[in-house]
mmCIF file of C-alpha atoms and ligand atoms in Angstrom:
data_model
loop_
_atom_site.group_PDB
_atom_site.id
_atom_site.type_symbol
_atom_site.label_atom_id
_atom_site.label_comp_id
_atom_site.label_asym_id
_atom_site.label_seq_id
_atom_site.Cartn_x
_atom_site.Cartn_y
_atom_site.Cartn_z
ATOM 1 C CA UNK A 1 -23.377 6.782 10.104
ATOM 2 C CA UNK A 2 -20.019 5.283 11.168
ATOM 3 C CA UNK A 3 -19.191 4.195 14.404
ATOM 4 C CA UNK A 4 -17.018 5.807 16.437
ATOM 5 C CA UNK A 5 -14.288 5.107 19.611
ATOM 6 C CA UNK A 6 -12.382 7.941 21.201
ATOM 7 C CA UNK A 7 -9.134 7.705 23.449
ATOM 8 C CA UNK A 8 -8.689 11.242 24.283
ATOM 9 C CA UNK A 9 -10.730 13.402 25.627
ATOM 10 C CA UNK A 10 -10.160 15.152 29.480
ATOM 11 C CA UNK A 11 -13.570 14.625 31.129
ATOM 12 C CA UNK A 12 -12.964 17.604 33.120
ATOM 13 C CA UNK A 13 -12.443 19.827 29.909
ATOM 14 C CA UNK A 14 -15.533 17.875 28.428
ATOM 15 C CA UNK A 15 -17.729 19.394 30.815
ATOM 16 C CA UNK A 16 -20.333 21.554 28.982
ATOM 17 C CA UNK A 17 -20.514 25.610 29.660
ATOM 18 C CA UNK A 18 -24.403 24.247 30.488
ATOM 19 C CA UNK A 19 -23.596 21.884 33.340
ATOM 20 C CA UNK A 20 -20.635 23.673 34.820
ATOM 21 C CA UNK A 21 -22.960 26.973 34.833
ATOM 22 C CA UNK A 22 -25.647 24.377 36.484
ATOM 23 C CA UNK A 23 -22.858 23.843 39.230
ATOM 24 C CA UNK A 24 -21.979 27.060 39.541
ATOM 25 C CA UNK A 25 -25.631 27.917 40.407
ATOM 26 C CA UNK A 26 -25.508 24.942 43.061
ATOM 27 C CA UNK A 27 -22.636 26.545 44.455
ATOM 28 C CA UNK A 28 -23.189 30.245 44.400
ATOM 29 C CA UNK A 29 -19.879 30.589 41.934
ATOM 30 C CA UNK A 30 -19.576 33.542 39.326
ATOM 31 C CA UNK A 31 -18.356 31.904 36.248
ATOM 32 C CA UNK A 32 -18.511 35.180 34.294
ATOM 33 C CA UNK A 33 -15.013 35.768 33.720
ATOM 34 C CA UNK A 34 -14.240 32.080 31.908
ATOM 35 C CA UNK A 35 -18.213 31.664 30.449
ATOM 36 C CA UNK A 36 -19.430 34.309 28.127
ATOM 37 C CA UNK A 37 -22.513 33.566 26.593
ATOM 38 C CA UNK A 38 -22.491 30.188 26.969
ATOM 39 C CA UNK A 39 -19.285 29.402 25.593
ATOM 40 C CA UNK A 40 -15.768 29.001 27.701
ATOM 41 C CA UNK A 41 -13.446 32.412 27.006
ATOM 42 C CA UNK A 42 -9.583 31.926 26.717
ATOM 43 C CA UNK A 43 -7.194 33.100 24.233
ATOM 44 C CA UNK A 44 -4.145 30.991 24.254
ATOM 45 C CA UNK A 45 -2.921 27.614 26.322
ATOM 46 C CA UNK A 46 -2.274 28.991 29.417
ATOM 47 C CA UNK A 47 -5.918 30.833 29.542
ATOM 48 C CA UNK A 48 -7.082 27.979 28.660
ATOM 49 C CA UNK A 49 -5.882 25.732 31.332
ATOM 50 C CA UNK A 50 -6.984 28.455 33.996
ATOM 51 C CA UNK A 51 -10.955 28.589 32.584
ATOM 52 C CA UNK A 52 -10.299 24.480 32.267
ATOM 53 C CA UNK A 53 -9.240 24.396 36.457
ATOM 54 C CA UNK A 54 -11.894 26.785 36.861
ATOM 55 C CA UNK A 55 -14.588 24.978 35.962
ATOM 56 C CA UNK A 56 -13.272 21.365 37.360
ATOM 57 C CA UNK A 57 -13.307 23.529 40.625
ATOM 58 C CA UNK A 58 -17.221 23.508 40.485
ATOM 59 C CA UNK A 59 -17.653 19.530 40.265
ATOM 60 C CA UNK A 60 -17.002 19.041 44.436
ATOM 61 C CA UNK A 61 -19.035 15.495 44.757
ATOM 62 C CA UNK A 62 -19.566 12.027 44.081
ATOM 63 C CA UNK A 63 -22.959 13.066 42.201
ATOM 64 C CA UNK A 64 -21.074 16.163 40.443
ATOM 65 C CA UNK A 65 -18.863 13.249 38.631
ATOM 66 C CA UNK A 66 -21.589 10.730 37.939
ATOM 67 C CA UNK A 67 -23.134 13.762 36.223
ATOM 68 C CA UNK A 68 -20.507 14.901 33.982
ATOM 69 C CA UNK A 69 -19.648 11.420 32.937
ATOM 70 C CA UNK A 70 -22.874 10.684 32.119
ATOM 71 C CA UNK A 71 -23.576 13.561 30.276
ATOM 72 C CA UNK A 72 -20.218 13.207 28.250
ATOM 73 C CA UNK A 73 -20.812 9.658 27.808
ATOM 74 C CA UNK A 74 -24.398 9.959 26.289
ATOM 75 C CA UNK A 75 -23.566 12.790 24.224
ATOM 76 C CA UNK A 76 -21.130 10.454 22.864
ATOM 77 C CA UNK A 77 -23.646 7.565 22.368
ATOM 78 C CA UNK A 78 -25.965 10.377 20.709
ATOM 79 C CA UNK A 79 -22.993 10.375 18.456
ATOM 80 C CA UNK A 80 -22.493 7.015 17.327
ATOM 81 C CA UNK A 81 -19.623 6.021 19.375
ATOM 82 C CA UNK A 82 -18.951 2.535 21.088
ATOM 83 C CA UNK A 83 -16.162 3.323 23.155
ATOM 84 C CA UNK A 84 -14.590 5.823 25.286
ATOM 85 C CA UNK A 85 -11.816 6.879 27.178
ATOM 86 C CA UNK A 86 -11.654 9.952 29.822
ATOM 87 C CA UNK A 87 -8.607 11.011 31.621
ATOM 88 C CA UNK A 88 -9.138 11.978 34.718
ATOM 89 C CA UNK A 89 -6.932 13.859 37.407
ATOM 90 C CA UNK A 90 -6.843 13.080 40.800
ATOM 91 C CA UNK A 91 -4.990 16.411 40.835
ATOM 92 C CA UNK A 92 -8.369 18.154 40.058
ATOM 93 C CA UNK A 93 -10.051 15.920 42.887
ATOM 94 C CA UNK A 94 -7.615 17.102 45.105
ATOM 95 C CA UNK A 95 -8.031 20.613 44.852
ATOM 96 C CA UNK A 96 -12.071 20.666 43.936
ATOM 97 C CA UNK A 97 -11.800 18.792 47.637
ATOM 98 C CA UNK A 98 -13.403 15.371 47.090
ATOM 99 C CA UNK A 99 -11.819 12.146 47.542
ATOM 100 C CA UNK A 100 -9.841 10.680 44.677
ATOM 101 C CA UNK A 101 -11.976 7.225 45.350
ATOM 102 C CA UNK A 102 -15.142 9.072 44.922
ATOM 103 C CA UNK A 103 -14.089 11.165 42.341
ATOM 104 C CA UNK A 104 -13.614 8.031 40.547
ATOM 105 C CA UNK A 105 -16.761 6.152 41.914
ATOM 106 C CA UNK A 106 -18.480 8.975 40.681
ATOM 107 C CA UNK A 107 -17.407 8.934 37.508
ATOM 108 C CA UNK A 108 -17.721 5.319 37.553
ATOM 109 C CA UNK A 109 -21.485 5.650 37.956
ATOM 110 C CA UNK A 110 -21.920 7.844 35.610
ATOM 111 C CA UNK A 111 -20.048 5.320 33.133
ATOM 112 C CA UNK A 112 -22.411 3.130 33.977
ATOM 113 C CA UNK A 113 -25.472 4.789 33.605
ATOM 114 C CA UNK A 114 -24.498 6.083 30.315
ATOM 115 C CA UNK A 115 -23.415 2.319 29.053
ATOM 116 C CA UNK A 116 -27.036 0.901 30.642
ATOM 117 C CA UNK A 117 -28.767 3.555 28.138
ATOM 118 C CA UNK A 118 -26.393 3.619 25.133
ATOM 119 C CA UNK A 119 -24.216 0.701 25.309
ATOM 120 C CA UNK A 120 -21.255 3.080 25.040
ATOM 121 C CA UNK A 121 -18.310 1.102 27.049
ATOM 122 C CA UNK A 122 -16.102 3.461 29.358
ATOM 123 C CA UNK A 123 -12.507 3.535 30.800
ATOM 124 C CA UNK A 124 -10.088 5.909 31.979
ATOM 125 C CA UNK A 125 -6.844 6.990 32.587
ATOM 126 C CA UNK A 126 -5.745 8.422 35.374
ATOM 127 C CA UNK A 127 -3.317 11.561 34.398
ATOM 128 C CA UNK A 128 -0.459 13.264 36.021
ATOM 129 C CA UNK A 129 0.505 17.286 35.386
ATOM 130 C CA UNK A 130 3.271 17.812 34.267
ATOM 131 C CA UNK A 131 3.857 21.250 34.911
ATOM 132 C CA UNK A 132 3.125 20.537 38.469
ATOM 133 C CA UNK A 133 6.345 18.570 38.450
ATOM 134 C CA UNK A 134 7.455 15.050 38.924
ATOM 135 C CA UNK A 135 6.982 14.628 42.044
ATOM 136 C CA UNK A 136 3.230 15.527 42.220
ATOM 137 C CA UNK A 137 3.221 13.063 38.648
ATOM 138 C CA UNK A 138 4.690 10.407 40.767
ATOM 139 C CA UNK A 139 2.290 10.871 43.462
ATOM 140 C CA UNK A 140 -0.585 10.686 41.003
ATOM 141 C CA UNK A 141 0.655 7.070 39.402
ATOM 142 C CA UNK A 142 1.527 5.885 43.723
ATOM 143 C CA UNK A 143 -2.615 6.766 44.050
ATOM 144 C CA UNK A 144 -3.796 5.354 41.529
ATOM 145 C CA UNK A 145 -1.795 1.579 41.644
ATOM 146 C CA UNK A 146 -2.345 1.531 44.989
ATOM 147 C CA UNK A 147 -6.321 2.323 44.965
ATOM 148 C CA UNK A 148 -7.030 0.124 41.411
ATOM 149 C CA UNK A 149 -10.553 1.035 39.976
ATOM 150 C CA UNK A 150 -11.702 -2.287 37.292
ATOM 151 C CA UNK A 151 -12.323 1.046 35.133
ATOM 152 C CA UNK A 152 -9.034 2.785 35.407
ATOM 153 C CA UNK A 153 -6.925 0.950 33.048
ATOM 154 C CA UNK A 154 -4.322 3.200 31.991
ATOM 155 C CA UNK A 155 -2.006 6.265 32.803
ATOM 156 C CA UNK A 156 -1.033 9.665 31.311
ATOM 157 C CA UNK A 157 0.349 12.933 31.442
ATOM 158 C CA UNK A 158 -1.358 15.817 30.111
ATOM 159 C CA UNK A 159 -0.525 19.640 31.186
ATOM 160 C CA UNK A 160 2.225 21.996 29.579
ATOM 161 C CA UNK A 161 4.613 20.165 27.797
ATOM 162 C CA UNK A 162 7.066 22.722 27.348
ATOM 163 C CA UNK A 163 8.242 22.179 31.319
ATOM 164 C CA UNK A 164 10.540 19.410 32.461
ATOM 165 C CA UNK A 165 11.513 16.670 30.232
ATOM 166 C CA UNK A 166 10.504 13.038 29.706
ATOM 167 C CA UNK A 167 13.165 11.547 31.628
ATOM 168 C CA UNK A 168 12.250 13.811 34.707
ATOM 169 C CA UNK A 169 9.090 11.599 34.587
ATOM 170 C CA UNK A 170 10.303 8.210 34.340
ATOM 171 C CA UNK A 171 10.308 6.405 37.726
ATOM 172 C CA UNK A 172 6.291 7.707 37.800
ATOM 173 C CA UNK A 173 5.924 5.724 34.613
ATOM 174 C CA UNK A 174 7.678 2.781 35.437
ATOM 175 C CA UNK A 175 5.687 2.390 38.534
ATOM 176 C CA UNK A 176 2.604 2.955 36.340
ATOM 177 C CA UNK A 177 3.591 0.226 33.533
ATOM 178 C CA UNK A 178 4.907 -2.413 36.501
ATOM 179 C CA UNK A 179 1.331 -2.358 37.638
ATOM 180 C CA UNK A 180 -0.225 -3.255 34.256
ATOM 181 C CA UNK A 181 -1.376 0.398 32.882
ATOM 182 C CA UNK A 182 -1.376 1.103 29.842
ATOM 183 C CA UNK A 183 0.770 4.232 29.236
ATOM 184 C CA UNK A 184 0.074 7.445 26.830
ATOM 185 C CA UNK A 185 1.420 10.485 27.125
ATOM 186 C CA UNK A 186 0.871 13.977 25.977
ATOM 187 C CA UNK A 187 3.587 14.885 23.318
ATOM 188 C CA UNK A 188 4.439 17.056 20.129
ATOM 189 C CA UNK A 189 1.742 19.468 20.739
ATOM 190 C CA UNK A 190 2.956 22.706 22.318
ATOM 191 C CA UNK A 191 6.599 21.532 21.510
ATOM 192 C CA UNK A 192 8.371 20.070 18.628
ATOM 193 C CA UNK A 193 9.371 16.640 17.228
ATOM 194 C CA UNK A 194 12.262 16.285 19.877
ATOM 195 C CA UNK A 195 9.696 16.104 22.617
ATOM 196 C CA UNK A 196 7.661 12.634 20.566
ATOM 197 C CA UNK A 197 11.450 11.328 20.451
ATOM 198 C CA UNK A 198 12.479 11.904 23.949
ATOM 199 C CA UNK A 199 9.105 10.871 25.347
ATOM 200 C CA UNK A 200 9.410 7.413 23.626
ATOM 201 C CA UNK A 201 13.376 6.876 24.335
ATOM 202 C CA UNK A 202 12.379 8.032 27.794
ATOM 203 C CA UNK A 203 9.139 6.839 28.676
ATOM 204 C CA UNK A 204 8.303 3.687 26.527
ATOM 205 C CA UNK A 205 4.320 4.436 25.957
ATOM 206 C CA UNK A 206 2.634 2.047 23.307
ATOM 207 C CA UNK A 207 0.276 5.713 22.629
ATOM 208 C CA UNK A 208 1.239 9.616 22.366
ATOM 209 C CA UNK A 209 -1.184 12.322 22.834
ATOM 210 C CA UNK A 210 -1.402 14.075 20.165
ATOM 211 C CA UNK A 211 2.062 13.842 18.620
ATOM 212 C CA UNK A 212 1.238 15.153 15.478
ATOM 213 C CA UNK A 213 4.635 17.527 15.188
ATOM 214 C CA UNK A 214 6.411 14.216 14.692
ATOM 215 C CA UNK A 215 5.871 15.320 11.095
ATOM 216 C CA UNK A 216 8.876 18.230 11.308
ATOM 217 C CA UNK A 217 11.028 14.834 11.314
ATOM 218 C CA UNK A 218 10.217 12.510 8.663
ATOM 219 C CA UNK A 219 13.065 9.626 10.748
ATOM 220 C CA UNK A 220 10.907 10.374 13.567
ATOM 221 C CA UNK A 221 8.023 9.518 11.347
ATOM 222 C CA UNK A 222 9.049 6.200 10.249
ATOM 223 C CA UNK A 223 10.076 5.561 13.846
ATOM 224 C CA UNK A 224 6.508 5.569 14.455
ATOM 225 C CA UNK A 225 5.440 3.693 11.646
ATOM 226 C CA UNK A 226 7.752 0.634 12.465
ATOM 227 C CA UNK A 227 7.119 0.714 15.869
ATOM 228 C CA UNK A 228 3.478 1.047 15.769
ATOM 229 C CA UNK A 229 3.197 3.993 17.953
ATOM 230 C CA UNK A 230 -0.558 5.373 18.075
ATOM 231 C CA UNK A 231 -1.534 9.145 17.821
ATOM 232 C CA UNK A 232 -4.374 10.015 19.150
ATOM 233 C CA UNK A 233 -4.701 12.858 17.402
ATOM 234 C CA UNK A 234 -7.210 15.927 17.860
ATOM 235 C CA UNK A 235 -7.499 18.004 14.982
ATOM 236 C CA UNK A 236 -10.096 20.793 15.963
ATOM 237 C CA UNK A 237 -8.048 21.241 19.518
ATOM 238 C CA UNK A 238 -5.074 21.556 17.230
ATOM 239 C CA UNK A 239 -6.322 24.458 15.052
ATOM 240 C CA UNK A 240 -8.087 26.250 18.086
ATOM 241 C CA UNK A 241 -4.493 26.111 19.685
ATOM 242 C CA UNK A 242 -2.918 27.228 17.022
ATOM 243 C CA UNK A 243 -0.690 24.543 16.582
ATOM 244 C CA UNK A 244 -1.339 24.872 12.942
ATOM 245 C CA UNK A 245 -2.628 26.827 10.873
ATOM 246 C CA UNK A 246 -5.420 25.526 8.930
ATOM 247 C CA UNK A 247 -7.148 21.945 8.688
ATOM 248 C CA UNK A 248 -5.267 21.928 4.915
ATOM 249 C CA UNK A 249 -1.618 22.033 6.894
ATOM 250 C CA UNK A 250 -2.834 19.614 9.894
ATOM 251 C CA UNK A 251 -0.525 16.558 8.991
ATOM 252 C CA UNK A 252 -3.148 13.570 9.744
ATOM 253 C CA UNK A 253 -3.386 12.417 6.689
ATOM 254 C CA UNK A 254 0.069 12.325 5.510
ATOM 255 C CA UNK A 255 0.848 10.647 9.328
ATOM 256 C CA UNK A 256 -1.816 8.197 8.238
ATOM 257 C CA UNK A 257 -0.223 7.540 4.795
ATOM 258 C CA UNK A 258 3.401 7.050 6.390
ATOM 259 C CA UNK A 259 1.862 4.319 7.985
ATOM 260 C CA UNK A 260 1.470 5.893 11.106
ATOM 261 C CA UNK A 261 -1.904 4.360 13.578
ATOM 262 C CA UNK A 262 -4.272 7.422 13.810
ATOM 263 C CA UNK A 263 -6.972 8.356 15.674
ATOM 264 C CA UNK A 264 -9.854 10.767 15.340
ATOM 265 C CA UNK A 265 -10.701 12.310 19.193
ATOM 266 C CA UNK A 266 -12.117 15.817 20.596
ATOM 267 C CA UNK A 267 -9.710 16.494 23.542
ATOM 268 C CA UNK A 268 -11.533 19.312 25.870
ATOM 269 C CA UNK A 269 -14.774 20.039 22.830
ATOM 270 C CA UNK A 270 -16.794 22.812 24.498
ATOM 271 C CA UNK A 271 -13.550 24.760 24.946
ATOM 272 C CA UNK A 272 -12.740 23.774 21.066
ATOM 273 C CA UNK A 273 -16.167 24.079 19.665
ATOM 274 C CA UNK A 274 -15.262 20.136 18.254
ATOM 275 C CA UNK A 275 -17.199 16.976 19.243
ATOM 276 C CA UNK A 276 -16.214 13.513 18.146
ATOM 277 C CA UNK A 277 -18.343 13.953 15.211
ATOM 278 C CA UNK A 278 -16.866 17.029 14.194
ATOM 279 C CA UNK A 279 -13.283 15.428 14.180
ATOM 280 C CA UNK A 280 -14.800 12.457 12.044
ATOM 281 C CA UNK A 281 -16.402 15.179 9.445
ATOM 282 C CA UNK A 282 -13.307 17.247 9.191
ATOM 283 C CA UNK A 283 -11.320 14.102 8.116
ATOM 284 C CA UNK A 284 -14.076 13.900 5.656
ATOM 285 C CA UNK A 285 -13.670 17.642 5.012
ATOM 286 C CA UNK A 286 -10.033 18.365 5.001
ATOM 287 C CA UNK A 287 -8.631 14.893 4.736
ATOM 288 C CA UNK A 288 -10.328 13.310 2.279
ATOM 289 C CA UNK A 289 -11.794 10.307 4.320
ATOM 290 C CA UNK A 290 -14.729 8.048 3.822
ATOM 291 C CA UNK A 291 -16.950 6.181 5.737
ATOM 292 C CA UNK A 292 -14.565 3.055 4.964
ATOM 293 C CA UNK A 293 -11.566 4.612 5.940
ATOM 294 C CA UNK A 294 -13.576 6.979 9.228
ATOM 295 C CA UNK A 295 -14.472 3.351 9.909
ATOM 296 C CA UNK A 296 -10.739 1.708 10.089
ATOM 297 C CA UNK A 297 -10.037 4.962 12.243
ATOM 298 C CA UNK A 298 -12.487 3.480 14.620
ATOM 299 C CA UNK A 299 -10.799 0.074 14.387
ATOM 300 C CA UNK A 300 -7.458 1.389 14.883
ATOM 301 C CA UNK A 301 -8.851 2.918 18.240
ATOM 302 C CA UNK A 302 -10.265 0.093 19.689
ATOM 303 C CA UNK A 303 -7.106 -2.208 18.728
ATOM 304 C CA UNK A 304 -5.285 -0.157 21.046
ATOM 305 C CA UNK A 305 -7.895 0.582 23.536
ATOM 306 C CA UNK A 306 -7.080 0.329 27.264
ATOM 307 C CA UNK A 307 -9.044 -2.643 27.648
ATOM 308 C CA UNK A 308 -9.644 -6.939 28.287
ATOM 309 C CA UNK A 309 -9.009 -8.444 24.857
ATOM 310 C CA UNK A 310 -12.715 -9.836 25.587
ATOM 311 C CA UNK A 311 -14.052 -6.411 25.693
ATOM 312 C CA UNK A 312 -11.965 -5.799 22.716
ATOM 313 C CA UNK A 313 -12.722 -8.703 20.824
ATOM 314 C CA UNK A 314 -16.816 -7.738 21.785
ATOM 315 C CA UNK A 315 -16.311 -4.031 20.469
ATOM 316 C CA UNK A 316 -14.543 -5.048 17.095
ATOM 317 C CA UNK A 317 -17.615 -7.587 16.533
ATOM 318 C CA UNK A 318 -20.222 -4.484 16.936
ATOM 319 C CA UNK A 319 -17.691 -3.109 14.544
ATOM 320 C CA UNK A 320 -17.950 -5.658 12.275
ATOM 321 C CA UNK A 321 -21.739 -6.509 12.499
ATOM 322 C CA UNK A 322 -22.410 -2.799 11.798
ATOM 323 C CA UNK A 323 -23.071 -2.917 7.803
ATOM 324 C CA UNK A 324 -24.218 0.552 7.694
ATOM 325 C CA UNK A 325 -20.951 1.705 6.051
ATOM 326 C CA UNK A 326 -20.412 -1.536 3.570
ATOM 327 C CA UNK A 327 -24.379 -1.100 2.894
ATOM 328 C CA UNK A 328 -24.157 2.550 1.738
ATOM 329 C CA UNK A 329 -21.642 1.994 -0.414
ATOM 330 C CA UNK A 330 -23.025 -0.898 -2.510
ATOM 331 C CA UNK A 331 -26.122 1.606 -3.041
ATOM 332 C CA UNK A 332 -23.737 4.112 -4.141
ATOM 333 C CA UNK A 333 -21.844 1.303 -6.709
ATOM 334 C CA UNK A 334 -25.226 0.405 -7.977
ATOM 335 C CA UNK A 335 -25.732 -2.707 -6.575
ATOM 336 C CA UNK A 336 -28.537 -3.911 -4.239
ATOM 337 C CA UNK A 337 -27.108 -5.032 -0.461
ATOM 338 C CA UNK A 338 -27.723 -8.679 -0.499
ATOM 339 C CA UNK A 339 -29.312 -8.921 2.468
HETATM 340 N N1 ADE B 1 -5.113 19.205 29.376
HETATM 341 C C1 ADE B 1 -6.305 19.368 28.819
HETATM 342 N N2 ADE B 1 -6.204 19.591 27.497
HETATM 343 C C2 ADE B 1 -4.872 19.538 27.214
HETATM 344 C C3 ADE B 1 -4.108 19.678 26.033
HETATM 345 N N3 ADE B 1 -4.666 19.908 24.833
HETATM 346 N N4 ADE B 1 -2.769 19.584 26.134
HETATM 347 C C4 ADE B 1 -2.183 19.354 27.312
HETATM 348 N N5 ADE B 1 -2.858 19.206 28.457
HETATM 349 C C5 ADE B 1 -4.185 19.290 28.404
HETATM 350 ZN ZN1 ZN B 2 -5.253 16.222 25.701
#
């Protein structure tokens, strides 16, 4: 058992074909044409994204969010993790027709309930689309710095990456960082290495979603490396995508041996049949990882977390006081754990 933090992960695209079909009952909605038995149908990003605003249509209220964060949250807890961050879209709010502040309240409460019966501690980071422009991005980062949430500690762009560019986006960002969010963005994904360059000449963020085709430049790869960059990297989203091939060409590991901070995360997992766990048993799988290393994955996360350097400094210690990892493998050197 290692523990486990995740940074990426949509909470509306974490929202199980079970509960959204359980709001879709509530609501008299057909979901036949996105759910086939019991699993979310799309065939490439664009399908995707429509079954994914689909089924965010169906969460309308304050107890509809408290209820998918607390599901997502204790399915997390169920898997060993510590820490979590959502984004969220006040986009989505918007057009499901509840209030941004209790769209957020409500996923607040749900944070909370999951944390009072797991521990697991939650954040999250407001988004903007970017294929809805930047003026609607802009809009997004005006909301949410001028309605701050204690929980709410960072801000993003997610959507299709292959409209605008970075620098289209950069007053929304700068009015995001000048109020003390942390800033990741979603880049090298559906488009090249050019798009991980211009989004950090451009936009400055300490963390890129994704990012993984930084790899077609190995300048671009260093970059990273010296400058500390983070990936949040999503393995099982990648391959589902088809933004590589195989698990054997997915470049975490070499990313990770360039010196590159990399983390394990599940992105939207009922639409990518992935869970954290999964992404922490393919690096096992496919990458070669052990519990030691799965565990400095974990580390890595939480050192760039969105959060207080007390919660920080709390979540390393349950890091450190876990000895499940150093325990199993003095059993499997031979030697008895001395304590
Ligand atoms: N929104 C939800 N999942 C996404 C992904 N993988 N890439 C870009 N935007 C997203
Ligand atoms: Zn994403």
């Amino acid at each position: 058992m290692v523990l486990k933090a995740e940074l990426h992960c949509h909470i509306e695209g974490a929202a199980s074909p079970r509960l959204v079909e359980k709001k879709a009952a509530k609501y008299g909605a057909d979901v036949s044409s996105f759910i086939q038995d019991g699993r979310f149908v799309w065939h490439d990003f664009t399908s995707f994204l429509n079954a994914y605003d689909q089924a965010a249509m169906l969460f309308r209220t304050e107890d509809d969010y408290a209820d998918l964060a607390e599901d997502y949250l204790l399915s997390l807890g169920r898997q060993d993790a510590i820490y979590s961050e959502v984004f969220i879209s006040t986009d989505h709010a918007f057009s499901a027709g509840i209030n941004p502040r209790a769209y957020i309240e409500g996923l607040a409460e749900g944070m909370r309930r999951a944390k009072a019966a797991t521990g697991i501690e939650g954040r999250m980071i407001a988004t903007g689309l970017r294929h809805k422009g930047p003026e609607a991005v802009m809009a997004a980062a005006r909301y949410i710095v001028e309605n701050p949430h204690p929980l709410v500690t960072g801000f993003g762009m997610a959507g299709d990456e292959r409209m605008h560019k970075p620098m289209d986006f950069a007053a929304a960002f700068d009015v995001a960082r000048n109020a003390g969010l942390g800033i990741t963005i979603h880049a090298g994904e559906l488009s090249g290495w050019e798009s991980v360059a211009g989004t950090l000449d451009a936009l400055n963020p300490s963390r890129i979603g994704h990012g993984v085709r930084a790899i077609e430049n190995p300048e671009l790869v260093k970059r990273l490396a010296d400058e500390q960059i983070l990936l949040e990297c999503c393995p099982g989203s990648n391959i589902a995508l088809g933004v590589f091939a195989d698990f054997s060409s997915h470049p975490f590991a070499g990313l990770a041996n360039a010196g590159v901070p990399v983390t394990l995360n599940s992105d939207d997992p009922p639409y990518f049949h992935t869970d954290l766990a999964r992404e922490y048993e393919i690096a096992t799988s496919y990458f070669g990882y052990d519990d030691a290393m799965l565990k400095q994955v974990t580390e890595t996360a939480i050192k760039a977390a969105f959060v207080d350097e007390e919660t920080r400094t709390s979540l390393l210690a349950r890091l450190c006081q876990d000895k499940t990892v150093r325990v199993a493998d003095e059993l499997f050197a031979g030697s008895a754990p001395s304590s």
